[in-house]
């Protein structure tokens, strides 16, 4: 179902969604735009630039007590971009058996919208700019009206309740392409071949803090640590799940042996997981080209340049 | 179990932090008998202790003797705060030989006696201190965060100050403070000490854009002996 809505009706539509769901939508906070629970539509709800954190911030929250029963929730993500939608689809496969993820995701609603690519975006490389994976998609037209596409039963049901003219045909505007190109055909081979590029990886690692800022913001980084803790108040022990990342020395330590002792091992592992194990084990790269890791890196490392450089070195080495 | 809480030369901020919310501190009393805590109680025993918390650095002969005595009396000795762990503010004196003549070097507790664990920070994060005590009570290795402040800072969804040209040390500093400074718009001054594996050379290179060599070294002094070589020998590159 497709409908044409005015801005006023979009805002009413938001209220309709909010009556049923807890809606997370881009919101202005301290000069930055982040995904926050918000009851009313405002001019940030369909923000064209990225939120600092992807929806995983909500879907993969820390769990205080892993033995407790997860609370079923009805969450809606209103105004997220296609790269984040694709990342959610990949996460759905990885966390298919995780009750805490499922409790948040199973009844959730995705309302996606168009975006303005920045110099850090390269979603088209991974096909993460395709119009798929959402319940609803809101597209702003040049005349200030909005075309709303409903793709799922849930989406149709909601859109039926909203005011607006039903359209018999409508088409998606393509998401603006960026200049950033990476040749994927040899990427997995190139990354897998660490020995060929040891110097290259070492060079990157020398410029990396191993701070994990990139992993914090990445929609497809999901490492966690499981910790047993006794709460000082009651003296009860509980097992909890908390954010972690492969960039940290303790992460790969087992029985006091560190399987990735140097930062270069850990940095390499990050790329290996995203571009080698990802496609092999999950059927897809663990990157959607959102560019958040570039914006977040305090050392100004750039995944686009790093991947292109590896591709180039690989080309030279193998041809 | 029995506990002793001691203060050597310092501002005593960490002890106050322990007591800052008395209701929370009271939970510790579920697990420990406090035999010695001169800031908070009048009657104090010399030991023995299952656990001793020590803040500050030993500056006088009496303090050195006290510290060695505490070590002898305690099964587990935990340093409290950055002074005891790395030397803290007063240890910056060690880097100013020309200005402070004839003074003995400031030594952190770990240089004088063996320590078992360190609760870092200036001041400490009191939750972490309570958790450490409870973990020790249960015979569990205390959980210590070993990632830089940046990780918490990004999770808090604020602007990266280093990227805006402000000299933030979060990328080499141990987290666990929930990036309280950067989240509130102030650069990280490195008070929790270095994270286990740091890239000091990179941070120096980055700070060079905004600060003089002297200013950079002054900022790094908070890490105490850890940065000694780097400050004195200059760059690897
Ligand atoms: S990565 Fe693609 S979909 Fe995501 S914000 Fe950039 S251009 Fe839009
Ligand atoms: S954010 Fe940058 S410096 Fe930090 S771990 Fe990632 S690549 Fe390295
Ligand atoms: S690796 Fe970087 S570009 Fe790729 S999905 Fe993660 S944050 Fe986005
Ligand atoms: S502001 Fe400081 S702590 Fe936060 S990400 Fe930037 S460098 Fe790291
Ligand atoms: S942000 Fe830095 S200076 Fe501030 S409390 Fe944390 S470690 Fe200390």
Coordinates of C-alpha atoms and ligand atoms in Angstrom, one line a residue:
Chain A
X1 CA 0.0 0.0 0.0
X2 CA 1.2 3.5 -0.8
X3 CA -0.2 6.8 0.4
X4 CA 0.5 10.4 -0.1
X5 CA 0.6 12.4 3.1
X6 CA 1.0 16.0 4.1
X7 CA 3.5 17.0 6.7
X8 CA 0.6 17.5 9.1
X9 CA -0.6 14.0 8.5
X10 CA 2.9 12.5 8.9
X11 CA 3.0 14.0 12.3
X12 CA -0.4 12.5 13.1
X13 CA 0.8 9.2 11.7
X14 CA 3.7 9.4 14.1
X15 CA 1.2 9.8 17.0
X16 CA -0.7 6.8 15.7
X17 CA 2.5 4.7 15.8
X18 CA 3.4 6.1 19.3
X19 CA 0.0 5.0 20.6
X20 CA 1.0 1.4 20.0
X21 CA 4.7 1.4 20.3
X22 CA 7.6 3.0 22.2
X23 CA 9.0 5.0 19.4
X24 CA 12.7 5.7 19.0
X25 CA 13.4 8.5 16.6
X26 CA 16.3 10.8 15.8
X27 CA 16.2 13.6 18.4
X28 CA 18.4 16.6 19.0
X29 CA 20.5 16.3 22.2
X30 CA 23.3 18.7 23.0
X31 CA 23.8 19.7 19.4
X32 CA 23.9 16.1 18.2
X33 CA 21.3 13.9 16.8
X34 CA 20.7 10.5 18.5
X35 CA 18.0 7.9 18.6
X36 CA 15.9 8.6 21.6
X37 CA 12.4 7.6 22.8
X38 CA 10.1 10.4 21.7
X39 CA 6.3 10.7 21.8
X40 CA 5.9 13.5 19.2
X41 CA 7.0 14.1 15.7
X42 CA 9.4 17.0 15.2
X43 CA 11.7 18.2 12.5
X44 CA 14.4 15.7 13.5
X45 CA 12.2 12.7 13.2
X46 CA 13.0 12.4 9.5
X47 CA 16.5 13.6 9.9
X48 CA 18.6 13.2 6.7
X49 CA 21.9 12.7 8.5
X50 CA 23.0 9.8 10.6
X51 CA 22.3 9.3 14.3
X52 CA 25.5 8.9 16.3
X53 CA 24.4 5.4 17.4
X54 CA 22.6 2.8 15.3
X55 CA 19.5 1.0 16.5
X56 CA 21.7 -1.7 18.0
X57 CA 22.1 0.7 21.0
X58 CA 18.5 -0.1 21.8
X59 CA 18.2 -3.7 20.5
X60 CA 21.4 -4.9 22.2
X61 CA 21.2 -3.2 25.5
X62 CA 23.3 -4.6 28.4
X63 CA 21.4 -7.2 30.4
X64 CA 21.7 -7.0 34.2
X65 CA 20.5 -10.5 35.0
X66 CA 20.8 -13.1 32.3
X67 CA 18.7 -15.6 34.2
X68 CA 15.7 -13.2 34.4
X69 CA 12.9 -13.5 31.8
X70 CA 13.3 -10.9 29.1
X71 CA 10.4 -8.4 28.9
X72 CA 8.5 -8.5 25.6
X73 CA 8.5 -5.0 24.2
X74 CA 6.9 -3.1 21.4
X75 CA 9.5 -0.8 19.9
X76 CA 9.3 1.3 16.8
X77 CA 12.3 2.8 15.0
X78 CA 11.0 5.8 13.2
X79 CA 13.2 7.6 10.7
X80 CA 16.1 5.3 10.4
X81 CA 18.2 4.9 7.2
X82 CA 18.5 2.0 4.8
X83 CA 22.0 1.1 6.0
X84 CA 20.7 0.6 9.5
X85 CA 17.8 -1.4 8.2
X86 CA 20.1 -3.8 6.5
X87 CA 22.2 -4.1 9.6
X88 CA 19.1 -5.1 11.6
X89 CA 18.4 -7.8 9.1
X90 CA 21.9 -9.2 9.6
X91 CA 21.6 -8.9 13.3
X92 CA 18.3 -10.8 13.2
X93 CA 20.1 -13.8 11.8
X94 CA 23.0 -13.6 14.3
X95 CA 20.8 -13.1 17.3
X96 CA 17.9 -15.4 16.1
X97 CA 18.2 -17.5 19.3
X98 CA 18.9 -14.8 21.8
X99 CA 15.8 -14.3 24.0
X100 CA 16.8 -10.8 25.0
X101 CA 17.2 -9.6 21.5
X102 CA 14.1 -11.4 20.3
X103 CA 12.0 -9.8 23.1
X104 CA 12.8 -6.4 21.7
X105 CA 12.9 -7.2 18.1
X106 CA 10.0 -9.6 17.4
X107 CA 7.2 -7.1 17.8
X108 CA 9.2 -4.1 16.6
X109 CA 8.3 -1.8 13.7
X110 CA 10.7 -0.2 11.3
X111 CA 9.8 3.0 9.7
X112 CA 12.7 4.0 7.4
X113 CA 13.3 7.2 5.5
X114 CA 15.7 8.7 2.9
X115 CA 19.0 10.2 3.8
X116 CA 21.7 12.5 2.7
X117 CA 25.0 10.6 2.1
X118 CA 28.1 12.1 3.6
X119 CA 31.7 11.7 2.5
X120 CA 31.9 8.8 4.9
X121 CA 29.0 6.8 3.5
X122 CA 29.6 3.8 1.2
X123 CA 26.5 1.7 1.6
X124 CA 26.0 1.0 -2.1
X125 CA 29.2 -1.1 -2.0
X126 CA 27.3 -3.6 0.2
X127 CA 23.9 -3.1 -1.4
X128 CA 22.8 -1.5 1.8
X129 CA 21.0 1.3 0.0
X130 CA 18.2 -1.0 -1.3
X131 CA 14.6 -0.3 -0.4
X132 CA 13.9 -3.4 1.6
X133 CA 13.7 -4.8 5.1
X134 CA 11.4 -2.2 6.6
X135 CA 7.7 -2.2 7.5
X136 CA 7.2 1.4 6.2
X137 CA 9.2 3.8 4.2
X138 CA 8.6 7.6 4.2
X139 CA 9.9 9.5 1.3
X140 CA 9.9 13.3 1.1
X141 CA 8.9 14.6 -2.3
X142 CA 10.0 17.8 -3.9
X143 CA 6.6 19.5 -3.4
X144 CA 6.9 19.0 0.4
X145 CA 4.5 16.1 0.5
X146 CA 5.4 12.6 1.6
X147 CA 5.0 9.2 0.0
X148 CA 4.6 6.4 2.5
X149 CA 5.2 2.8 1.4
X150 CA 3.8 0.0 3.5
X151 CA 5.6 -3.3 3.0
X152 CA 4.5 -5.5 5.8
X153 CA 1.1 -6.5 7.2
X154 CA 1.8 -4.4 10.3
X155 CA 2.8 -1.5 8.1
X156 CA -0.3 -1.7 6.0
X157 CA -2.6 -1.9 9.0
X158 CA -1.1 1.3 10.5
X159 CA -1.1 3.1 7.2
X160 CA -4.7 2.3 6.6
X161 CA -5.6 4.2 9.7
X162 CA -3.9 7.4 8.5
X163 CA -5.3 10.2 6.4
X164 CA -4.0 10.7 2.9
X165 CA -4.6 9.7 -0.7
X166 CA -4.0 6.2 -1.8
X167 CA -1.6 6.0 -4.7
X168 CA -1.9 3.4 -7.4
X169 CA 1.7 3.6 -8.3
X170 CA 4.8 5.2 -6.8
X171 CA 8.5 4.7 -7.1
X172 CA 11.4 5.0 -4.7
X173 CA 13.9 7.7 -5.3
X174 CA 17.3 6.1 -5.3
X175 CA 19.5 6.9 -2.3
X176 CA 22.2 9.3 -3.4
X177 CA 25.4 7.6 -4.4
X178 CA 28.7 8.4 -3.0
X179 CA 32.1 8.6 -4.7
X180 CA 33.5 6.0 -2.4
X181 CA 34.1 2.7 -4.4
X182 CA 35.6 -0.5 -3.0
X183 CA 36.0 -3.6 -5.1
X184 CA 34.4 -6.4 -3.2
X185 CA 35.3 -9.2 -5.6
X186 CA 38.8 -9.8 -4.1
X187 CA 38.3 -8.2 -0.7
X188 CA 37.7 -11.4 1.3
X189 CA 40.8 -13.0 -0.2
X190 CA 42.9 -9.8 0.3
X191 CA 41.9 -9.5 4.0
X192 CA 42.3 -13.2 4.6
X193 CA 45.9 -13.1 3.4
X194 CA 47.4 -11.5 6.5
X195 CA 50.9 -12.6 5.9
X196 CA 51.1 -10.8 2.5
X197 CA 50.3 -7.5 4.1
X198 CA 51.8 -7.8 7.6
X199 CA 53.6 -4.5 7.2
X200 CA 50.4 -2.8 6.0
X201 CA 48.4 -4.0 9.0
X202 CA 51.2 -3.1 11.3
X203 CA 51.3 0.4 9.8
X204 CA 47.6 0.8 10.5
X205 CA 47.9 -0.6 14.0
X206 CA 50.7 1.9 14.8
X207 CA 48.2 4.6 14.2
X208 CA 45.3 3.0 16.1
X209 CA 44.6 3.4 19.8
X210 CA 42.7 0.2 20.1
X211 CA 40.1 2.3 21.9
X212 CA 37.1 0.5 20.4
X213 CA 35.3 3.7 19.6
X214 CA 34.7 2.3 16.1
X215 CA 33.1 -0.8 17.6
X216 CA 30.8 1.2 19.9
X217 CA 29.2 3.0 17.0
X218 CA 29.2 0.2 14.4
X219 CA 25.7 -1.3 13.7
X220 CA 27.3 -4.7 13.1
X221 CA 29.6 -4.9 16.1
X222 CA 28.0 -6.8 18.9
X223 CA 30.7 -8.2 21.2
X224 CA 29.8 -8.5 24.8
X225 CA 31.3 -9.8 28.0
X226 CA 29.6 -12.0 30.5
X227 CA 30.4 -11.1 34.1
X228 CA 29.4 -12.6 37.4
X229 CA 28.8 -10.0 40.0
X230 CA 27.6 -9.9 43.6
X231 CA 25.5 -6.9 44.2
X232 CA 26.8 -5.1 47.3
X233 CA 23.3 -4.4 48.6
X234 CA 21.7 -7.8 48.9
X235 CA 24.7 -10.0 48.4
X236 CA 23.0 -11.8 45.6
X237 CA 25.1 -13.0 42.7
X238 CA 23.9 -12.4 39.2
X239 CA 25.3 -13.0 35.7
X240 CA 25.2 -10.0 33.4
X241 CA 26.0 -9.1 29.9
X242 CA 27.9 -5.9 29.2
X243 CA 29.4 -4.1 26.1
X244 CA 32.8 -5.3 25.1
X245 CA 34.9 -5.3 21.9
X246 CA 37.5 -7.3 20.2
X247 CA 39.9 -4.3 20.4
X248 CA 40.5 -4.8 24.1
X249 CA 43.3 -6.8 25.5
X250 CA 41.2 -8.8 27.9
X251 CA 38.7 -9.8 25.3
X252 CA 40.8 -12.5 23.8
X253 CA 42.3 -13.6 27.1
X254 CA 41.4 -17.1 28.1
X255 CA 42.9 -18.8 31.2
X256 CA 45.5 -16.0 31.2
X257 CA 46.6 -16.7 27.7
X258 CA 46.0 -13.9 25.2
X259 CA 45.2 -15.2 21.8
X260 CA 45.6 -11.8 20.3
X261 CA 48.4 -10.3 22.2
X262 CA 49.1 -7.2 20.2
X263 CA 46.9 -4.4 18.9
X264 CA 47.8 -5.4 15.3
X265 CA 46.3 -8.8 16.0
X266 CA 43.1 -7.3 17.3
X267 CA 42.8 -4.7 14.6
X268 CA 43.3 -7.4 12.0
X269 CA 40.7 -9.5 13.7
X270 CA 38.2 -6.7 13.4
X271 CA 38.6 -6.7 9.6
X272 CA 38.8 -10.4 9.4
X273 CA 35.5 -10.8 11.2
X274 CA 33.7 -8.2 9.1
X275 CA 35.1 -9.2 5.7
X276 CA 36.1 -12.9 6.0
X277 CA 34.2 -14.7 8.7
X278 CA 31.1 -12.5 8.2
X279 CA 30.5 -13.7 4.6
X280 CA 31.6 -17.2 5.4
X281 CA 29.5 -17.7 8.6
X282 CA 26.6 -15.3 8.2
X283 CA 26.4 -15.1 4.5
X284 CA 27.1 -11.4 4.4
X285 CA 29.7 -8.8 5.3
X286 CA 29.5 -7.4 8.8
X287 CA 29.6 -3.9 7.4
X288 CA 26.9 -1.9 5.7
X289 CA 29.1 1.1 4.8
X290 CA 27.5 3.6 7.2
X291 CA 30.8 5.3 7.8
X292 CA 30.1 5.8 11.5
X293 CA 33.5 4.2 12.5
X294 CA 35.2 6.9 10.4
X295 CA 33.3 9.7 12.2
X296 CA 34.0 8.2 15.6
X297 CA 37.7 7.3 15.3
X298 CA 39.8 9.7 17.5
X299 CA 42.9 8.7 15.5
X300 CA 41.2 9.6 12.2
X301 CA 41.5 6.2 10.7
X302 CA 39.3 5.6 7.7
X303 CA 37.9 2.2 6.7
X304 CA 37.3 3.2 3.1
X305 CA 41.0 4.1 2.6
X306 CA 42.2 1.1 4.5
X307 CA 40.1 -1.4 2.4
X308 CA 41.0 0.3 -0.8
X309 CA 44.6 0.2 0.0
X310 CA 44.4 -3.5 0.8
X311 CA 42.6 -4.1 -2.5
X312 CA 45.3 -2.2 -4.3
X313 CA 48.2 -4.0 -2.6
X314 CA 46.4 -7.3 -3.3
X315 CA 46.0 -6.4 -7.0
X316 CA 49.7 -5.6 -7.3
X317 CA 50.7 -8.7 -5.4
X318 CA 48.6 -11.1 -7.4
X319 CA 48.8 -9.7 -10.9
Chain B
X1 CA 36.3 -10.1 57.2
X2 CA 38.3 -7.3 58.6
X3 CA 39.1 -4.1 56.8
X4 CA 41.5 -1.2 57.4
X5 CA 41.3 2.1 55.5
X6 CA 44.4 4.2 55.6
X7 CA 45.6 7.5 54.3
X8 CA 49.1 8.7 53.4
X9 CA 50.0 12.0 52.0
X10 CA 47.2 13.2 49.6
X11 CA 44.0 15.2 49.5
X12 CA 42.0 12.4 51.1
X13 CA 39.4 12.8 48.3
X14 CA 39.2 9.1 47.7
X15 CA 38.3 8.3 51.3
X16 CA 35.7 11.0 51.2
X17 CA 34.4 9.5 48.0
X18 CA 34.0 6.2 49.7
X19 CA 31.8 7.9 52.3
X20 CA 30.1 10.2 49.9
X21 CA 26.8 8.4 50.0
X22 CA 26.8 6.8 53.3
X23 CA 23.9 4.4 52.5
X24 CA 25.9 2.9 49.7
X25 CA 29.0 2.6 51.9
X26 CA 26.9 0.9 54.6
X27 CA 26.5 -2.1 52.3
X28 CA 30.2 -2.7 52.7
X29 CA 29.6 -3.2 56.4
X30 CA 27.5 -6.2 55.6
X31 CA 30.7 -7.9 54.6
X32 CA 33.4 -6.2 56.6
X33 CA 34.3 -5.2 60.1
X34 CA 36.2 -1.9 59.8
X35 CA 39.0 -2.1 62.4
X36 CA 40.8 1.0 61.3
X37 CA 39.5 4.1 59.5
X38 CA 40.7 7.2 61.3
X39 CA 38.7 9.6 59.1
X40 CA 35.5 8.1 60.2
X41 CA 35.9 6.4 63.6
X42 CA 37.6 7.1 66.9
X43 CA 38.7 3.7 68.0
X44 CA 41.2 2.1 65.6
X45 CA 43.1 -1.1 65.9
X46 CA 46.6 -1.8 64.4
X47 CA 45.5 -5.0 62.7
X48 CA 45.6 -7.7 61.5
X49 CA 43.4 -7.0 58.4
X50 CA 42.0 -9.3 55.8
X51 CA 42.0 -6.3 53.4
X52 CA 43.6 -2.9 53.6
X53 CA 42.8 0.1 51.4
X54 CA 45.6 2.6 51.2
X55 CA 45.4 6.0 49.6
X56 CA 48.2 8.6 49.1
X57 CA 51.9 8.4 48.8
X58 CA 54.4 7.8 51.7
X59 CA 56.3 11.1 52.1
X60 CA 57.8 11.0 55.6
X61 CA 59.7 8.4 57.5
X62 CA 56.7 7.7 59.7
X63 CA 54.5 7.2 56.7
X64 CA 57.0 4.7 55.1
X65 CA 57.0 2.8 58.4
X66 CA 53.2 2.9 58.6
X67 CA 52.9 1.6 55.1
X68 CA 55.3 -1.3 55.7
X69 CA 53.4 -2.1 58.8
X70 CA 50.1 -2.2 57.0
X71 CA 51.6 -4.6 54.5
X72 CA 52.7 -6.9 57.2
X73 CA 49.3 -6.8 58.9
X74 CA 47.2 -7.3 55.8
X75 CA 46.5 -10.3 53.7
X76 CA 45.4 -8.2 50.7
X77 CA 46.5 -4.7 50.1
X78 CA 44.6 -2.6 47.6
X79 CA 45.6 0.9 46.6
X80 CA 42.9 3.5 46.5
X81 CA 43.2 6.2 43.9
X82 CA 45.8 7.5 41.5
X83 CA 48.3 8.8 44.2
X84 CA 48.8 5.4 45.6
X85 CA 48.7 3.7 42.2
X86 CA 51.0 6.0 40.1
X87 CA 52.0 8.9 42.3
X88 CA 49.3 11.3 41.4
X89 CA 49.5 15.1 41.4
X90 CA 52.4 15.2 43.8
X91 CA 54.5 12.9 41.6
X92 CA 54.6 15.6 39.0
X93 CA 57.4 16.9 41.2
X94 CA 59.5 14.1 39.9
X95 CA 59.5 15.6 36.5
X96 CA 60.6 19.0 37.7
X97 CA 64.1 18.3 39.0
X98 CA 65.4 21.7 38.1
X99 CA 62.6 23.5 40.0
X100 CA 62.3 21.3 43.1
X101 CA 65.9 20.8 44.3
X102 CA 67.0 18.3 46.8
X103 CA 63.6 16.7 47.3
X104 CA 63.2 12.9 47.4
X105 CA 61.3 11.3 44.6
X106 CA 57.6 10.7 45.2
X107 CA 57.0 7.0 45.3
X108 CA 53.7 5.4 44.7
X109 CA 52.7 2.7 47.2
X110 CA 53.4 0.0 44.7
X111 CA 57.1 1.0 44.6
X112 CA 57.5 0.6 48.3
X113 CA 55.5 -2.6 49.1
X114 CA 53.8 -5.3 47.0
X115 CA 50.2 -4.5 46.2
X116 CA 47.4 -6.9 45.2
X117 CA 45.0 -4.7 43.4
X118 CA 44.6 -1.1 42.4
X119 CA 41.4 0.9 42.3
X120 CA 42.4 3.8 40.1
X121 CA 41.1 7.3 39.6
X122 CA 41.4 10.8 41.0
X123 CA 39.1 10.4 42.8
X124 CA 38.1 6.8 42.6
X125 CA 34.7 5.6 41.3
X126 CA 33.1 4.5 44.6
X127 CA 30.9 1.9 43.0
X128 CA 34.0 0.3 41.7
X129 CA 35.6 0.3 45.1
X130 CA 32.5 -1.3 46.7
X131 CA 32.4 -3.9 44.0
X132 CA 36.1 -4.7 44.5
X133 CA 35.6 -5.2 48.2
X134 CA 32.6 -7.4 47.6
X135 CA 34.4 -9.4 45.0
X136 CA 37.4 -9.9 47.3
X137 CA 35.0 -11.0 50.1
X138 CA 33.6 -13.7 47.8
X139 CA 37.1 -14.8 46.8
X140 CA 36.6 -13.6 43.2
X141 CA 39.2 -11.7 41.2
X142 CA 38.0 -8.1 41.2
X143 CA 36.6 -7.0 37.8
X144 CA 38.6 -4.2 36.4
X145 CA 37.7 -2.4 33.2
X146 CA 40.5 -2.6 30.7
X147 CA 39.4 -0.4 27.9
X148 CA 39.9 3.3 27.2
X149 CA 37.6 6.1 28.1
X150 CA 36.7 6.5 24.4
X151 CA 34.6 3.4 24.4
X152 CA 32.4 4.7 27.1
X153 CA 32.5 8.2 25.6
X154 CA 31.2 7.0 22.2
X155 CA 28.5 4.9 24.0
X156 CA 27.4 8.1 25.7
X157 CA 26.8 9.7 22.3
X158 CA 28.6 13.0 22.7
X159 CA 31.1 14.8 20.5
X160 CA 34.6 13.7 20.3
X161 CA 36.6 16.5 21.8
X162 CA 40.0 15.3 20.3
X163 CA 38.5 15.5 16.9
X164 CA 37.5 19.1 17.6
X165 CA 41.1 19.9 18.5
X166 CA 40.9 19.7 22.2
X167 CA 43.7 17.7 24.0
X168 CA 41.7 14.7 25.3
X169 CA 43.6 11.8 26.8
X170 CA 40.6 9.4 26.8
X171 CA 42.1 7.2 24.1
X172 CA 45.0 6.0 26.3
X173 CA 43.2 6.2 29.7
X174 CA 41.5 3.3 31.5
X175 CA 37.8 3.6 31.5
X176 CA 35.4 2.8 34.3
X177 CA 34.4 6.4 35.1
X178 CA 31.7 6.2 32.4
X179 CA 33.6 9.0 30.6
X180 CA 32.2 11.5 33.1
X181 CA 34.5 14.4 32.0
X182 CA 34.1 14.1 28.2
X183 CA 30.4 13.5 28.5
X184 CA 30.1 16.8 30.2
X185 CA 32.3 18.6 27.7
X186 CA 35.7 18.5 29.5
X187 CA 38.7 16.8 28.1
X188 CA 39.9 13.6 29.8
X189 CA 43.0 14.5 31.9
X190 CA 43.9 10.8 32.3
X191 CA 43.2 10.5 36.0
X192 CA 42.5 6.8 35.9
X193 CA 45.9 6.0 34.6
X194 CA 47.0 4.2 31.4
X195 CA 45.0 1.4 30.0
X196 CA 46.9 -1.9 29.8
X197 CA 48.2 -1.5 26.2
X198 CA 48.3 2.1 25.1
X199 CA 49.6 3.9 22.1
X200 CA 51.4 6.8 23.7
X201 CA 53.3 7.6 20.6
X202 CA 50.1 8.2 18.6
X203 CA 48.6 10.4 21.2
X204 CA 51.8 12.5 21.3
X205 CA 51.7 12.8 17.6
X206 CA 48.1 13.9 17.6
X207 CA 48.5 16.4 20.4
X208 CA 51.4 18.0 18.6
X209 CA 48.9 19.7 16.4
X210 CA 47.5 21.7 19.3
X211 CA 50.2 21.8 22.0
X212 CA 53.9 22.3 22.4
X213 CA 56.1 19.4 23.4
X214 CA 56.4 20.9 26.9
X215 CA 52.7 21.2 27.3
X216 CA 52.2 17.6 26.0
X217 CA 54.7 16.2 28.5
X218 CA 53.1 18.2 31.3
X219 CA 49.7 16.6 30.5
X220 CA 51.2 13.1 30.4
X221 CA 52.9 13.5 33.8
X222 CA 49.7 12.3 35.5
X223 CA 50.7 8.8 34.3
X224 CA 53.8 8.9 36.5
X225 CA 56.6 6.4 35.9
X226 CA 54.6 4.9 33.1
X227 CA 55.5 7.8 30.8
X228 CA 59.0 8.5 32.3
X229 CA 60.9 7.1 29.3
X230 CA 58.7 8.7 26.8
X231 CA 59.0 12.1 28.4
X232 CA 62.7 11.9 28.9
X233 CA 63.8 10.2 25.7
X234 CA 61.5 11.9 23.3
X235 CA 59.9 10.3 20.3
X236 CA 60.5 7.0 18.7
X237 CA 59.8 8.4 15.3
Ligands
LIG1 S1 25.3 4.8 4.4 FE1 23.9 4.9 2.7 S2 21.9 4.6 3.6 FE2 23.3 5.0 5.3 S3 23.1 7.2 5.7 FE3 24.8 6.9 4.2 S4 23.9 7.1 2.2 FE4 22.2 6.8 3.6
LIG2 S1 38.2 4.0 16.7 FE1 40.1 4.3 15.5 S2 41.8 4.3 17.0 FE2 40.0 3.5 18.1 S3 40.2 1.3 17.8 FE3 38.9 2.0 16.1 S4 40.3 2.3 14.5 FE4 41.6 2.2 16.3
LIG3 S1 32.5 -1.1 9.9 FE1 32.2 1.1 9.9 S2 31.2 1.6 7.9 FE2 31.0 -0.6 8.3 S3 29.0 -0.8 9.3 FE3 30.6 -0.7 10.9 S4 30.7 1.5 11.4 FE4 29.6 1.3 9.4
LIG4 S1 36.4 12.9 23.5 FE1 38.2 11.9 24.2 S2 37.5 10.1 25.3 FE2 35.8 10.8 23.9 S3 36.2 9.7 22.0 FE3 37.2 11.6 21.8 S4 39.3 11.2 22.4 FE4 38.0 9.5 23.2
LIG5 S1 37.2 11.1 31.8 FE1 39.4 10.9 32.2 S2 39.9 12.6 33.7 FE2 37.7 12.2 33.7 S3 37.3 10.8 35.3 FE3 37.5 9.6 33.5 S4 39.7 9.1 33.4 FE4 39.5 10.7 34.9

